[in-house]
Each structure stands twice: as structure tokens, then as C-alpha cells.
Amino acid sequence: YGRPEVRSFLLSSALYWLEHYHLDGLRVDAVASMLYLDYGRKQGEWIPNVHGGKENLDAIDFLRELNRAVYREHPDVMTVAEESTAWPMVSRPTYLGGLGFGMKWNMGWMHDTLSFMKEDPVHRRYHLGRLTFSLVYAFNENFVLALSHDEVVHGKGSLVGKMPGDSWRQFANLRALYGYMWTHPGKKLLFMGCEFGQRREWAHEGELEWHVSAMPDHAGVQRLVQQLNRVYREEPALHEIDFSPEGFEWVEGHDAEFTVLAFLRRGRQPGAATLLVVCNLTPEPRSNYVLGVPSLGHWREILNSDAHEFGGAGWGNLGGVDAVPLPSHGRPQSVSLTLPPLSTIVLRHEAHA
């Protein structure tokens, strides 16, 4: 990466894709293998840098130059790093000492979330920390929540195939996962075929299993993804403040007994509607589940992954609930909810019903 002809070729290649093919962005694969001199090497197989460290100074300098060049010439595109370590400031500007990428794939979120979802629901109470841990570091970088090709190739199976239980529970788990993903801070990436729950592992030699999208369970997943995209676009609370903690607040992150998570999402403008997101990660519906909320008024149910139209059982809150002045979770008012089995629901605060 220190050789001028190598740097020139790579920079020219990157800019060519953007200038002539009008790509929306570039994702740099395996950045960790560039950053560390000892990556994948044993002791004695690598030479320390001039400071005696294992950092590849030429690669660091090249990545910064790449990002400066891309954003200078094409400020409307994005660069994304697939970087699997805790290297600091990957998605921070170069003038602050960062690598200059626009975003970084959240490999930890992907690994922990899929590891949790693979567990039989009867055991999930012991692993809830895998889901909540991502919020410890969620704002250290500009993260992308990526369920990419890497998760559905080389014998790993499809996303729906990773889910435990019979077919109904597998699809319910997948819908709950998507609801959690779309409402979690960070941008989203879903690989092709996953939007309708393809059962076969992805193979680059052939086409997707488009025919299964006509089947009820698969069509339900596809409609859910459409609705998630619609809600994500229409609700500022889900996308305006993804990279700083002001847009997120826990309501319930410790209910391992019932394996329920609940949190608030907020937008940038003072008048933007607050959203309450609740995930029930067991197949048991929960009635009269009380959660503290920040405001009195009506909380309208705007998304329910268990709705009949998505292939669910149809449990829910009949359109919404009213908050009452009963304290809970450190807040002076609360709502009592019906939590569908294996589901994510989203409620939007409205001052009046």
C-alpha cells in the first residue's frame, strides 16, 4: 500500500466505478486484513512497523487517502468498511484521526443477534445479554446492521433456516428479527432473497427462489419488509438519530424471565412522535404487560409482525392503547399491552386518540 503505482491503481479503480458506473457507494472488504501486519500470520511471519507496532501504517494512510478522494469528488456517495475488530474511529473524519469511512458494518450485532435467535426460546432467558450488548457500543461508530451474503453462504444456510422450531415458529422468529433490526439504531442491509424468506442457501450460480414468494408464509415476510420500509421512511424517530444516543432509550432491557425487550426511539425535532418498540422473543403471548412511557395520551400500534397479513396469528392491541397515570419503569405513566408471540410491535405516541 506504500507503492505509488499500487495506490494509483486502487484510487483510480474506486473513482472509475463512481464516475462511469454511478455507484451509490463502495464497501471495502476485510479492512482488518489491511490494518494489521500480523493479520492471519504467526509470530515471525511479519515485520513490525517503524514504531515497533503491528499496525500497517501504509494501509492506514492509503485508506484515509481513498476516503478523502471519494468524498471530495463524489460527496453524495458512501464508503463502508467491513472491519471485524475494535479498531477505533473507522467511521470518523480523517482530520480527527479517523479512517474517514462513512459507515462501518456492525459485525458484533450480526453475530450476537443471530446467535441469540438460533437458541430455542426456552433457553433465551439465559442469553438476553447478547441482544442488549450491542447498545453498549452502538454509537462508537456510524454502524450498518448487515445481514449480508456472508450469513447465507458456505453451508451457513438461509436466515429462516437458522430459526428454531417448526415452520410457523421459524417464520415468526424471522419476522420478529426483522422488526428488531429495523427499529435498532443503525442503518440496515438485507441480502437478496432474505426479504421473502428464501429457504435455500444462496448460490451465485443460480437465481433466487422467486417462486416461493407466492406461498403464504414467504409472501407474509415480503409484505412485512415492505411495511417496515414504509414505517422506517415515514417515522423520523427510526432514522434521524441513528449514530448518537439521543435517539434511543431503554424501557426494559433486563426482563430475562419473559424474554422481552422494550425501548424508545426519538427524532431530531421536538415535535416528532416518539416510538415504543417491544419485542417478545418467546412463543408465549403476554397479556397485561406493563411498560412505563414518557407521555400520557394514545399509543397507536403502527406495526405488528404477528399481524395476519404477514402470516402471523393476529394477536395485538386493537389499534393502540391509552397511557394511564400509573408509575412504571421510572416513569409516572404506563401502558398495558398484549404482546403477541415471537413478535416485534411498534407504537407511536399521539397526544389524542
mmCIF file of C-alpha atoms in Angstrom:
data_model
loop_
_atom_site.group_PDB
_atom_site.id
_atom_site.type_symbol
_atom_site.label_atom_id
_atom_site.label_comp_id
_atom_site.label_asym_id
_atom_site.label_seq_id
_atom_site.Cartn_x
_atom_site.Cartn_y
_atom_site.Cartn_z
ATOM 1 C CA TYR A 1 0.000 0.000 0.000
ATOM 2 C CA GLY A 2 3.015 2.295 0.148
ATOM 3 C CA ARG A 3 3.925 1.828 -3.530
ATOM 4 C CA PRO A 4 2.724 4.763 -5.675
ATOM 5 C CA GLU A 5 1.661 2.538 -8.591
ATOM 6 C CA VAL A 6 -0.480 0.348 -6.280
ATOM 7 C CA ARG A 7 -2.134 3.331 -4.614
ATOM 8 C CA SER A 8 -2.740 4.985 -8.000
ATOM 9 C CA PHE A 9 -4.348 1.842 -9.427
ATOM 10 C CA LEU A 10 -6.652 1.349 -6.431
ATOM 11 C CA LEU A 11 -7.687 5.002 -6.231
ATOM 12 C CA SER A 12 -8.320 5.180 -9.965
ATOM 13 C CA SER A 13 -10.360 1.987 -9.838
ATOM 14 C CA ALA A 14 -12.531 3.275 -6.979
ATOM 15 C CA LEU A 15 -13.212 6.594 -8.693
ATOM 16 C CA TYR A 16 -13.873 4.910 -12.049
ATOM 17 C CA TRP A 17 -16.766 2.879 -10.579
ATOM 18 C CA LEU A 18 -18.282 6.061 -9.177
ATOM 19 C CA GLU A 19 -17.699 8.320 -12.180
ATOM 20 C CA HIS A 20 -18.608 5.944 -15.015
ATOM 21 C CA TYR A 21 -20.998 3.442 -13.422
ATOM 22 C CA HIS A 22 -22.590 5.878 -10.960
ATOM 23 C CA LEU A 23 -22.447 3.553 -7.949
ATOM 24 C CA ASP A 24 -24.079 4.795 -4.761
ATOM 25 C CA GLY A 25 -21.081 3.749 -2.717
ATOM 26 C CA LEU A 26 -18.188 1.398 -2.129
ATOM 27 C CA ARG A 27 -17.846 -1.285 0.518
ATOM 28 C CA VAL A 28 -14.261 -2.235 1.363
ATOM 29 C CA ASP A 29 -13.949 -5.910 2.260
ATOM 30 C CA ALA A 30 -11.827 -7.317 5.108
ATOM 31 C CA VAL A 31 -10.378 -3.984 6.238
ATOM 32 C CA ALA A 32 -8.825 -5.686 9.273
ATOM 33 C CA SER A 33 -6.527 -7.684 6.990
ATOM 34 C CA MET A 34 -5.225 -4.365 5.680
ATOM 35 C CA LEU A 35 -4.819 -2.620 9.027
ATOM 36 C CA TYR A 36 -2.786 -5.264 10.883
ATOM 37 C CA LEU A 37 0.631 -6.520 9.777
ATOM 38 C CA ASP A 38 0.123 -9.692 11.813
ATOM 39 C CA TYR A 39 -3.381 -10.447 10.490
ATOM 40 C CA GLY A 40 -3.539 -14.191 9.794
ATOM 41 C CA ARG A 41 0.202 -14.522 10.390
ATOM 42 C CA LYS A 42 2.129 -16.361 13.065
ATOM 43 C CA GLN A 43 4.941 -14.953 15.173
ATOM 44 C CA GLY A 44 7.962 -14.380 12.962
ATOM 45 C CA GLU A 45 5.933 -14.150 9.761
ATOM 46 C CA TRP A 46 5.543 -10.379 9.867
ATOM 47 C CA ILE A 47 7.789 -7.357 10.302
ATOM 48 C CA PRO A 48 6.824 -4.618 12.809
ATOM 49 C CA ASN A 49 6.367 -1.054 11.607
ATOM 50 C CA VAL A 50 8.911 1.706 12.253
ATOM 51 C CA HIS A 51 7.445 2.207 15.731
ATOM 52 C CA GLY A 52 7.660 -1.485 16.594
ATOM 53 C CA GLY A 53 3.889 -1.983 16.353
ATOM 54 C CA LYS A 54 1.662 -4.273 14.305
ATOM 55 C CA GLU A 55 -0.297 -1.507 12.569
ATOM 56 C CA ASN A 56 0.170 -1.257 8.797
ATOM 57 C CA LEU A 57 0.947 2.453 8.509
ATOM 58 C CA ASP A 58 0.918 2.436 4.701
ATOM 59 C CA ALA A 59 -2.534 0.814 4.639
ATOM 60 C CA ILE A 60 -3.884 3.325 7.164
ATOM 61 C CA ASP A 61 -2.548 6.204 5.074
ATOM 62 C CA PHE A 62 -3.988 4.693 1.886
ATOM 63 C CA LEU A 63 -7.476 4.204 3.364
ATOM 64 C CA ARG A 64 -7.528 7.806 4.529
ATOM 65 C CA GLU A 65 -6.439 8.988 1.088
ATOM 66 C CA LEU A 66 -9.106 6.791 -0.537
ATOM 67 C CA ASN A 67 -11.905 8.215 1.581
ATOM 68 C CA ARG A 68 -10.717 11.798 1.146
ATOM 69 C CA ALA A 69 -10.624 11.331 -2.623
ATOM 70 C CA VAL A 70 -14.033 9.660 -2.837
ATOM 71 C CA TYR A 71 -15.848 12.219 -0.705
ATOM 72 C CA ARG A 72 -14.050 15.120 -2.369
ATOM 73 C CA GLU A 73 -15.028 14.011 -5.881
ATOM 74 C CA HIS A 74 -18.413 12.446 -5.012
ATOM 75 C CA PRO A 75 -19.820 13.900 -1.776
ATOM 76 C CA ASP A 76 -23.184 12.214 -2.381
ATOM 77 C CA VAL A 77 -21.899 8.615 -2.155
ATOM 78 C CA MET A 78 -20.910 6.475 0.821
ATOM 79 C CA THR A 79 -17.921 4.346 1.742
ATOM 80 C CA VAL A 80 -18.495 1.433 4.096
ATOM 81 C CA ALA A 81 -15.875 -0.633 5.902
ATOM 82 C CA GLU A 82 -16.274 -4.309 6.717
ATOM 83 C CA GLU A 83 -13.919 -4.185 9.697
ATOM 84 C CA SER A 84 -14.166 -7.006 12.208
ATOM 85 C CA THR A 85 -12.057 -5.685 15.109
ATOM 86 C CA ALA A 86 -12.382 -2.810 17.564
ATOM 87 C CA TRP A 87 -10.090 -0.518 15.577
ATOM 88 C CA PRO A 88 -11.079 2.994 16.752
ATOM 89 C CA MET A 89 -12.643 5.736 14.635
ATOM 90 C CA VAL A 90 -13.175 3.739 11.449
ATOM 91 C CA SER A 91 -16.133 5.956 10.509
ATOM 92 C CA ARG A 92 -14.728 9.228 11.794
ATOM 93 C CA PRO A 93 -13.242 12.016 9.628
ATOM 94 C CA THR A 94 -9.567 11.879 8.728
ATOM 95 C CA TYR A 95 -8.977 15.369 10.160
ATOM 96 C CA LEU A 96 -9.957 13.956 13.560
ATOM 97 C CA GLY A 97 -7.618 10.986 13.179
ATOM 98 C CA GLY A 98 -10.202 8.559 11.831
ATOM 99 C CA LEU A 99 -10.023 6.390 8.738
ATOM 100 C CA GLY A 100 -12.668 8.502 7.010
ATOM 101 C CA PHE A 101 -15.269 5.868 6.111
ATOM 102 C CA GLY A 102 -18.892 6.947 6.085
ATOM 103 C CA MET A 103 -20.069 3.827 7.905
ATOM 104 C CA LYS A 104 -18.880 0.524 9.360
ATOM 105 C CA TRP A 105 -20.591 -2.875 9.304
ATOM 106 C CA ASN A 106 -21.675 -3.900 12.795
ATOM 107 C CA MET A 107 -20.222 -7.411 12.815
ATOM 108 C CA GLY A 108 -20.802 -7.744 16.565
ATOM 109 C CA TRP A 109 -24.516 -7.014 16.248
ATOM 110 C CA MET A 110 -24.852 -9.544 13.440
ATOM 111 C CA HIS A 111 -23.012 -12.298 15.289
ATOM 112 C CA ASP A 112 -24.703 -11.757 18.669
ATOM 113 C CA THR A 113 -28.199 -11.348 17.214
ATOM 114 C CA LEU A 114 -28.077 -14.459 15.029
ATOM 115 C CA SER A 115 -26.511 -16.429 17.884
ATOM 116 C CA PHE A 116 -29.432 -15.413 20.113
ATOM 117 C CA MET A 117 -32.115 -16.117 17.513
ATOM 118 C CA LYS A 118 -30.739 -19.626 16.898
ATOM 119 C CA GLU A 119 -31.407 -20.514 20.542
ATOM 120 C CA ASP A 120 -34.578 -22.399 21.396
ATOM 121 C CA PRO A 121 -36.900 -19.835 23.054
ATOM 122 C CA VAL A 122 -36.923 -21.893 26.262
ATOM 123 C CA HIS A 123 -33.209 -21.097 26.670
ATOM 124 C CA ARG A 124 -33.257 -17.474 25.517
ATOM 125 C CA ARG A 125 -33.727 -16.120 29.030
ATOM 126 C CA TYR A 126 -30.118 -17.062 29.699
ATOM 127 C CA HIS A 127 -28.801 -15.191 26.653
ATOM 128 C CA LEU A 128 -30.686 -11.881 26.605
ATOM 129 C CA GLY A 129 -27.405 -10.025 27.088
ATOM 130 C CA ARG A 130 -26.415 -10.942 23.546
ATOM 131 C CA LEU A 131 -29.152 -8.622 22.267
ATOM 132 C CA THR A 132 -28.647 -5.791 24.743
ATOM 133 C CA PHE A 133 -24.831 -5.718 24.466
ATOM 134 C CA SER A 134 -24.938 -4.006 21.069
ATOM 135 C CA LEU A 135 -26.270 -0.841 22.711
ATOM 136 C CA VAL A 136 -23.136 -0.586 24.861
ATOM 137 C CA TYR A 137 -21.115 0.404 21.776
ATOM 138 C CA ALA A 138 -23.860 1.272 19.249
ATOM 139 C CA PHE A 139 -22.765 4.904 18.943
ATOM 140 C CA ASN A 140 -18.986 4.438 18.833
ATOM 141 C CA GLU A 141 -19.179 4.290 15.034
ATOM 142 C CA ASN A 142 -21.674 5.020 12.254
ATOM 143 C CA PHE A 143 -22.886 1.436 12.110
ATOM 144 C CA VAL A 144 -24.709 -0.573 9.454
ATOM 145 C CA LEU A 145 -26.682 -3.589 10.704
ATOM 146 C CA ALA A 146 -25.711 -6.049 7.989
ATOM 147 C CA LEU A 147 -27.382 -9.375 7.293
ATOM 148 C CA SER A 148 -25.349 -9.915 4.150
ATOM 149 C CA HIS A 149 -24.296 -12.635 1.720
ATOM 150 C CA ASP A 150 -21.767 -13.833 4.318
ATOM 151 C CA GLU A 151 -24.606 -15.114 6.517
ATOM 152 C CA VAL A 152 -26.270 -17.267 3.831
ATOM 153 C CA VAL A 153 -23.371 -18.990 2.001
ATOM 154 C CA HIS A 154 -20.770 -21.712 2.521
ATOM 155 C CA GLY A 155 -23.007 -24.102 4.425
ATOM 156 C CA LYS A 156 -24.492 -21.498 6.780
ATOM 157 C CA GLY A 157 -27.996 -21.967 5.372
ATOM 158 C CA SER A 158 -30.682 -19.335 4.931
ATOM 159 C CA LEU A 159 -31.835 -16.860 7.567
ATOM 160 C CA VAL A 160 -35.198 -18.580 8.048
ATOM 161 C CA GLY A 161 -33.381 -21.917 8.237
ATOM 162 C CA LYS A 162 -31.360 -20.662 11.207
ATOM 163 C CA MET A 163 -34.518 -20.091 13.250
ATOM 164 C CA PRO A 164 -35.577 -22.812 15.709
ATOM 165 C CA GLY A 165 -38.872 -24.680 15.825
ATOM 166 C CA ASP A 166 -41.426 -25.729 13.250
ATOM 167 C CA SER A 167 -42.161 -23.737 10.111
ATOM 168 C CA TRP A 168 -44.621 -21.351 11.802
ATOM 169 C CA ARG A 169 -42.146 -20.528 14.569
ATOM 170 C CA GLN A 170 -39.293 -20.135 12.103
ATOM 171 C CA PHE A 171 -41.184 -17.516 10.120
ATOM 172 C CA ALA A 172 -42.448 -15.805 13.286
ATOM 173 C CA ASN A 173 -38.867 -15.633 14.562
ATOM 174 C CA LEU A 174 -37.692 -14.190 11.247
ATOM 175 C CA ARG A 175 -40.400 -11.514 11.286
ATOM 176 C CA ALA A 176 -39.562 -10.613 14.896
ATOM 177 C CA LEU A 177 -35.880 -10.379 13.948
ATOM 178 C CA TYR A 178 -36.629 -8.006 11.081
ATOM 179 C CA GLY A 179 -38.790 -5.827 13.326
ATOM 180 C CA TYR A 180 -35.974 -5.644 15.884
ATOM 181 C CA MET A 181 -33.415 -4.893 13.160
ATOM 182 C CA TRP A 182 -35.404 -2.077 11.533
ATOM 183 C CA THR A 183 -36.000 -0.344 14.878
ATOM 184 C CA HIS A 184 -32.476 -0.803 16.316
ATOM 185 C CA PRO A 185 -30.149 2.210 15.897
ATOM 186 C CA GLY A 186 -28.041 1.953 12.753
ATOM 187 C CA LYS A 187 -28.625 1.708 9.022
ATOM 188 C CA LYS A 188 -29.898 -1.555 7.525
ATOM 189 C CA LEU A 189 -28.637 -4.066 4.976
ATOM 190 C CA LEU A 190 -30.597 -7.177 3.978
ATOM 191 C CA PHE A 191 -29.309 -9.585 1.355
ATOM 192 C CA MET A 192 -31.422 -10.545 -1.657
ATOM 193 C CA GLY A 193 -33.759 -13.460 -1.085
ATOM 194 C CA CYS A 194 -33.987 -12.724 2.637
ATOM 195 C CA GLU A 195 -36.831 -10.264 2.003
ATOM 196 C CA PHE A 196 -39.153 -13.170 1.222
ATOM 197 C CA GLY A 197 -37.538 -15.790 3.442
ATOM 198 C CA GLN A 198 -35.818 -17.973 0.847
ATOM 199 C CA ARG A 199 -35.209 -21.378 2.404
ATOM 200 C CA ARG A 200 -32.375 -22.488 0.163
ATOM 201 C CA GLU A 201 -28.897 -21.186 0.856
ATOM 202 C CA TRP A 202 -27.879 -18.507 -1.633
ATOM 203 C CA ALA A 203 -25.922 -19.801 -4.637
ATOM 204 C CA HIS A 204 -24.292 -17.446 -7.110
ATOM 205 C CA GLU A 205 -24.697 -19.998 -9.907
ATOM 206 C CA GLY A 206 -28.487 -19.757 -9.975
ATOM 207 C CA GLU A 207 -31.398 -17.409 -9.470
ATOM 208 C CA LEU A 208 -33.269 -16.778 -6.253
ATOM 209 C CA GLU A 209 -36.249 -18.945 -5.301
ATOM 210 C CA TRP A 210 -38.674 -16.353 -6.613
ATOM 211 C CA HIS A 211 -41.476 -18.915 -6.891
ATOM 212 C CA VAL A 212 -41.731 -19.339 -3.099
ATOM 213 C CA SER A 213 -42.725 -15.679 -2.726
ATOM 214 C CA ALA A 214 -46.203 -16.745 -3.823
ATOM 215 C CA MET A 215 -46.545 -19.066 -0.821
ATOM 216 C CA PRO A 216 -48.378 -17.599 2.211
ATOM 217 C CA ASP A 217 -45.504 -17.639 4.734
ATOM 218 C CA HIS A 218 -42.995 -16.195 2.287
ATOM 219 C CA ALA A 219 -45.452 -13.637 0.938
ATOM 220 C CA GLY A 220 -46.133 -12.562 4.530
ATOM 221 C CA VAL A 221 -42.436 -11.907 5.144
ATOM 222 C CA GLN A 222 -42.270 -9.919 1.911
ATOM 223 C CA ARG A 223 -45.250 -7.770 2.953
ATOM 224 C CA LEU A 224 -43.660 -7.213 6.358
ATOM 225 C CA VAL A 225 -40.420 -5.977 4.785
ATOM 226 C CA GLN A 226 -42.457 -3.614 2.598
ATOM 227 C CA GLN A 227 -44.277 -2.301 5.656
ATOM 228 C CA LEU A 228 -41.056 -1.987 7.666
ATOM 229 C CA ASN A 229 -39.525 0.076 4.882
ATOM 230 C CA ARG A 230 -42.628 2.259 4.742
ATOM 231 C CA VAL A 231 -42.668 2.852 8.511
ATOM 232 C CA TYR A 232 -38.894 3.409 8.564
ATOM 233 C CA ARG A 233 -39.205 6.081 5.884
ATOM 234 C CA GLU A 234 -42.252 7.790 7.387
ATOM 235 C CA GLU A 235 -41.123 7.874 11.030
ATOM 236 C CA PRO A 236 -38.223 10.283 11.676
ATOM 237 C CA ALA A 237 -37.586 8.579 15.027
ATOM 238 C CA LEU A 238 -36.329 5.483 13.207
ATOM 239 C CA HIS A 239 -33.721 7.158 11.026
ATOM 240 C CA GLU A 240 -32.876 10.720 12.072
ATOM 241 C CA ILE A 241 -30.693 9.962 15.093
ATOM 242 C CA ASP A 242 -29.051 6.629 14.360
ATOM 243 C CA PHE A 243 -25.493 7.485 15.349
ATOM 244 C CA SER A 244 -25.869 9.181 18.752
ATOM 245 C CA PRO A 245 -27.590 8.139 21.986
ATOM 246 C CA GLU A 246 -30.192 10.938 21.936
ATOM 247 C CA GLY A 247 -32.374 8.852 19.627
ATOM 248 C CA PHE A 248 -32.566 5.761 21.855
ATOM 249 C CA GLU A 249 -33.717 4.997 25.405
ATOM 250 C CA TRP A 250 -34.210 1.676 27.160
ATOM 251 C CA VAL A 251 -37.560 0.992 28.798
ATOM 252 C CA GLU A 252 -36.996 -2.687 29.624
ATOM 253 C CA GLY A 253 -33.700 -4.398 28.903
ATOM 254 C CA HIS A 254 -33.498 -6.890 31.770
ATOM 255 C CA ASP A 255 -36.668 -8.990 31.591
ATOM 256 C CA ALA A 256 -34.928 -12.315 31.068
ATOM 257 C CA GLU A 257 -37.794 -14.254 32.681
ATOM 258 C CA PHE A 258 -40.261 -13.334 29.927
ATOM 259 C CA THR A 259 -37.528 -12.556 27.357
ATOM 260 C CA VAL A 260 -38.990 -9.171 26.462
ATOM 261 C CA LEU A 261 -37.142 -6.072 25.277
ATOM 262 C CA ALA A 262 -38.656 -2.585 25.088
ATOM 263 C CA PHE A 263 -37.114 0.731 24.065
ATOM 264 C CA LEU A 264 -37.979 4.202 22.803
ATOM 265 C CA ARG A 265 -36.851 5.832 19.551
ATOM 266 C CA ARG A 266 -36.918 9.604 19.109
ATOM 267 C CA GLY A 267 -36.486 12.003 16.205
ATOM 268 C CA ARG A 268 -34.486 15.211 15.989
ATOM 269 C CA GLN A 269 -37.348 17.723 16.043
ATOM 270 C CA PRO A 270 -39.041 18.421 19.410
ATOM 271 C CA GLY A 271 -42.471 17.735 17.927
ATOM 272 C CA ALA A 272 -41.526 14.434 16.283
ATOM 273 C CA ALA A 273 -43.528 11.459 17.521
ATOM 274 C CA THR A 274 -41.829 9.115 19.997
ATOM 275 C CA LEU A 275 -41.987 5.396 19.193
ATOM 276 C CA LEU A 276 -42.205 2.499 21.656
ATOM 277 C CA VAL A 277 -40.747 -0.780 20.366
ATOM 278 C CA VAL A 278 -41.478 -4.063 22.170
ATOM 279 C CA CYS A 279 -40.028 -7.477 21.268
ATOM 280 C CA ASN A 280 -41.494 -10.677 22.730
ATOM 281 C CA LEU A 281 -38.948 -13.352 21.913
ATOM 282 C CA THR A 282 -40.829 -16.400 23.155
ATOM 283 C CA PRO A 283 -43.831 -18.195 21.583
ATOM 284 C CA GLU A 284 -45.968 -17.314 24.623
ATOM 285 C CA PRO A 285 -48.295 -14.317 24.200
ATOM 286 C CA ARG A 286 -48.182 -11.895 27.133
ATOM 287 C CA SER A 287 -51.327 -10.152 28.354
ATOM 288 C CA ASN A 288 -51.358 -7.018 30.503
ATOM 289 C CA TYR A 289 -47.627 -6.440 30.105
ATOM 290 C CA VAL A 290 -46.987 -3.064 31.736
ATOM 291 C CA LEU A 291 -44.320 -0.664 30.448
ATOM 292 C CA GLY A 292 -43.506 2.846 31.568
ATOM 293 C CA VAL A 293 -43.844 5.509 28.860
ATOM 294 C CA PRO A 294 -42.711 9.150 28.741
ATOM 295 C CA SER A 295 -46.119 10.684 27.961
ATOM 296 C CA LEU A 296 -49.825 10.317 28.567
ATOM 297 C CA GLY A 297 -52.081 10.074 25.551
ATOM 298 C CA HIS A 298 -52.741 7.417 22.931
ATOM 299 C CA TRP A 299 -50.066 4.998 21.759
ATOM 300 C CA ARG A 300 -51.126 3.786 18.308
ATOM 301 C CA GLU A 301 -49.901 0.396 17.127
ATOM 302 C CA ILE A 302 -48.354 1.168 13.718
ATOM 303 C CA LEU A 303 -46.610 -2.170 13.135
ATOM 304 C CA ASN A 304 -47.132 -5.708 14.412
ATOM 305 C CA SER A 305 -45.058 -8.548 12.975
ATOM 306 C CA ASP A 306 -47.737 -11.027 14.166
ATOM 307 C CA ALA A 307 -50.495 -9.480 12.046
ATOM 308 C CA HIS A 308 -52.489 -11.836 9.818
ATOM 309 C CA GLU A 309 -51.302 -10.020 6.675
ATOM 310 C CA PHE A 310 -47.726 -11.029 7.486
ATOM 311 C CA GLY A 311 -48.581 -14.654 8.228
ATOM 312 C CA GLY A 312 -48.926 -14.213 11.986
ATOM 313 C CA ALA A 313 -51.558 -15.336 14.477
ATOM 314 C CA GLY A 314 -53.208 -11.921 14.772
ATOM 315 C CA TRP A 315 -52.543 -11.072 18.410
ATOM 316 C CA GLY A 316 -52.311 -7.360 19.126
ATOM 317 C CA ASN A 317 -53.696 -4.264 20.804
ATOM 318 C CA LEU A 318 -56.727 -3.456 18.618
ATOM 319 C CA GLY A 319 -55.024 -0.450 17.092
ATOM 320 C CA GLY A 320 -53.465 1.027 20.215
ATOM 321 C CA VAL A 321 -53.697 1.730 23.941
ATOM 322 C CA ASP A 322 -54.061 4.764 26.187
ATOM 323 C CA ALA A 323 -51.432 5.554 28.771
ATOM 324 C CA VAL A 324 -52.612 5.787 32.383
ATOM 325 C CA PRO A 325 -51.052 7.689 35.322
ATOM 326 C CA LEU A 326 -49.647 4.561 36.978
ATOM 327 C CA PRO A 327 -45.868 4.717 37.520
ATOM 328 C CA SER A 328 -43.658 2.036 35.996
ATOM 329 C CA HIS A 329 -40.019 1.720 34.884
ATOM 330 C CA GLY A 330 -39.137 5.053 36.480
ATOM 331 C CA ARG A 331 -41.819 6.960 34.584
ATOM 332 C CA PRO A 332 -45.027 8.461 36.034
ATOM 333 C CA GLN A 333 -47.304 6.846 33.434
ATOM 334 C CA SER A 334 -47.558 3.471 31.749
ATOM 335 C CA VAL A 335 -49.338 1.345 29.149
ATOM 336 C CA SER A 336 -50.663 -2.193 29.488
ATOM 337 C CA LEU A 337 -50.017 -4.208 26.341
ATOM 338 C CA THR A 338 -50.798 -7.529 24.759
ATOM 339 C CA LEU A 339 -47.537 -8.903 23.381
ATOM 340 C CA PRO A 340 -48.021 -11.343 20.503
ATOM 341 C CA PRO A 341 -45.876 -14.498 20.424
ATOM 342 C CA LEU A 342 -42.450 -14.204 18.746
ATOM 343 C CA SER A 343 -43.099 -10.653 17.662
ATOM 344 C CA THR A 344 -41.994 -7.067 17.401
ATOM 345 C CA ILE A 345 -44.599 -4.325 17.771
ATOM 346 C CA VAL A 346 -44.141 -0.585 17.292
ATOM 347 C CA LEU A 347 -46.399 2.027 18.893
ATOM 348 C CA ARG A 348 -46.385 5.765 18.069
ATOM 349 C CA HIS A 349 -47.323 8.341 20.672
ATOM 350 C CA GLU A 350 -50.238 10.602 19.778
ATOM 351 C CA ALA A 351 -51.472 13.340 22.071
ATOM 352 C CA HIS A 352 -55.103 12.358 21.492
ATOM 353 C CA ALA A 353 -56.827 9.172 20.354
#
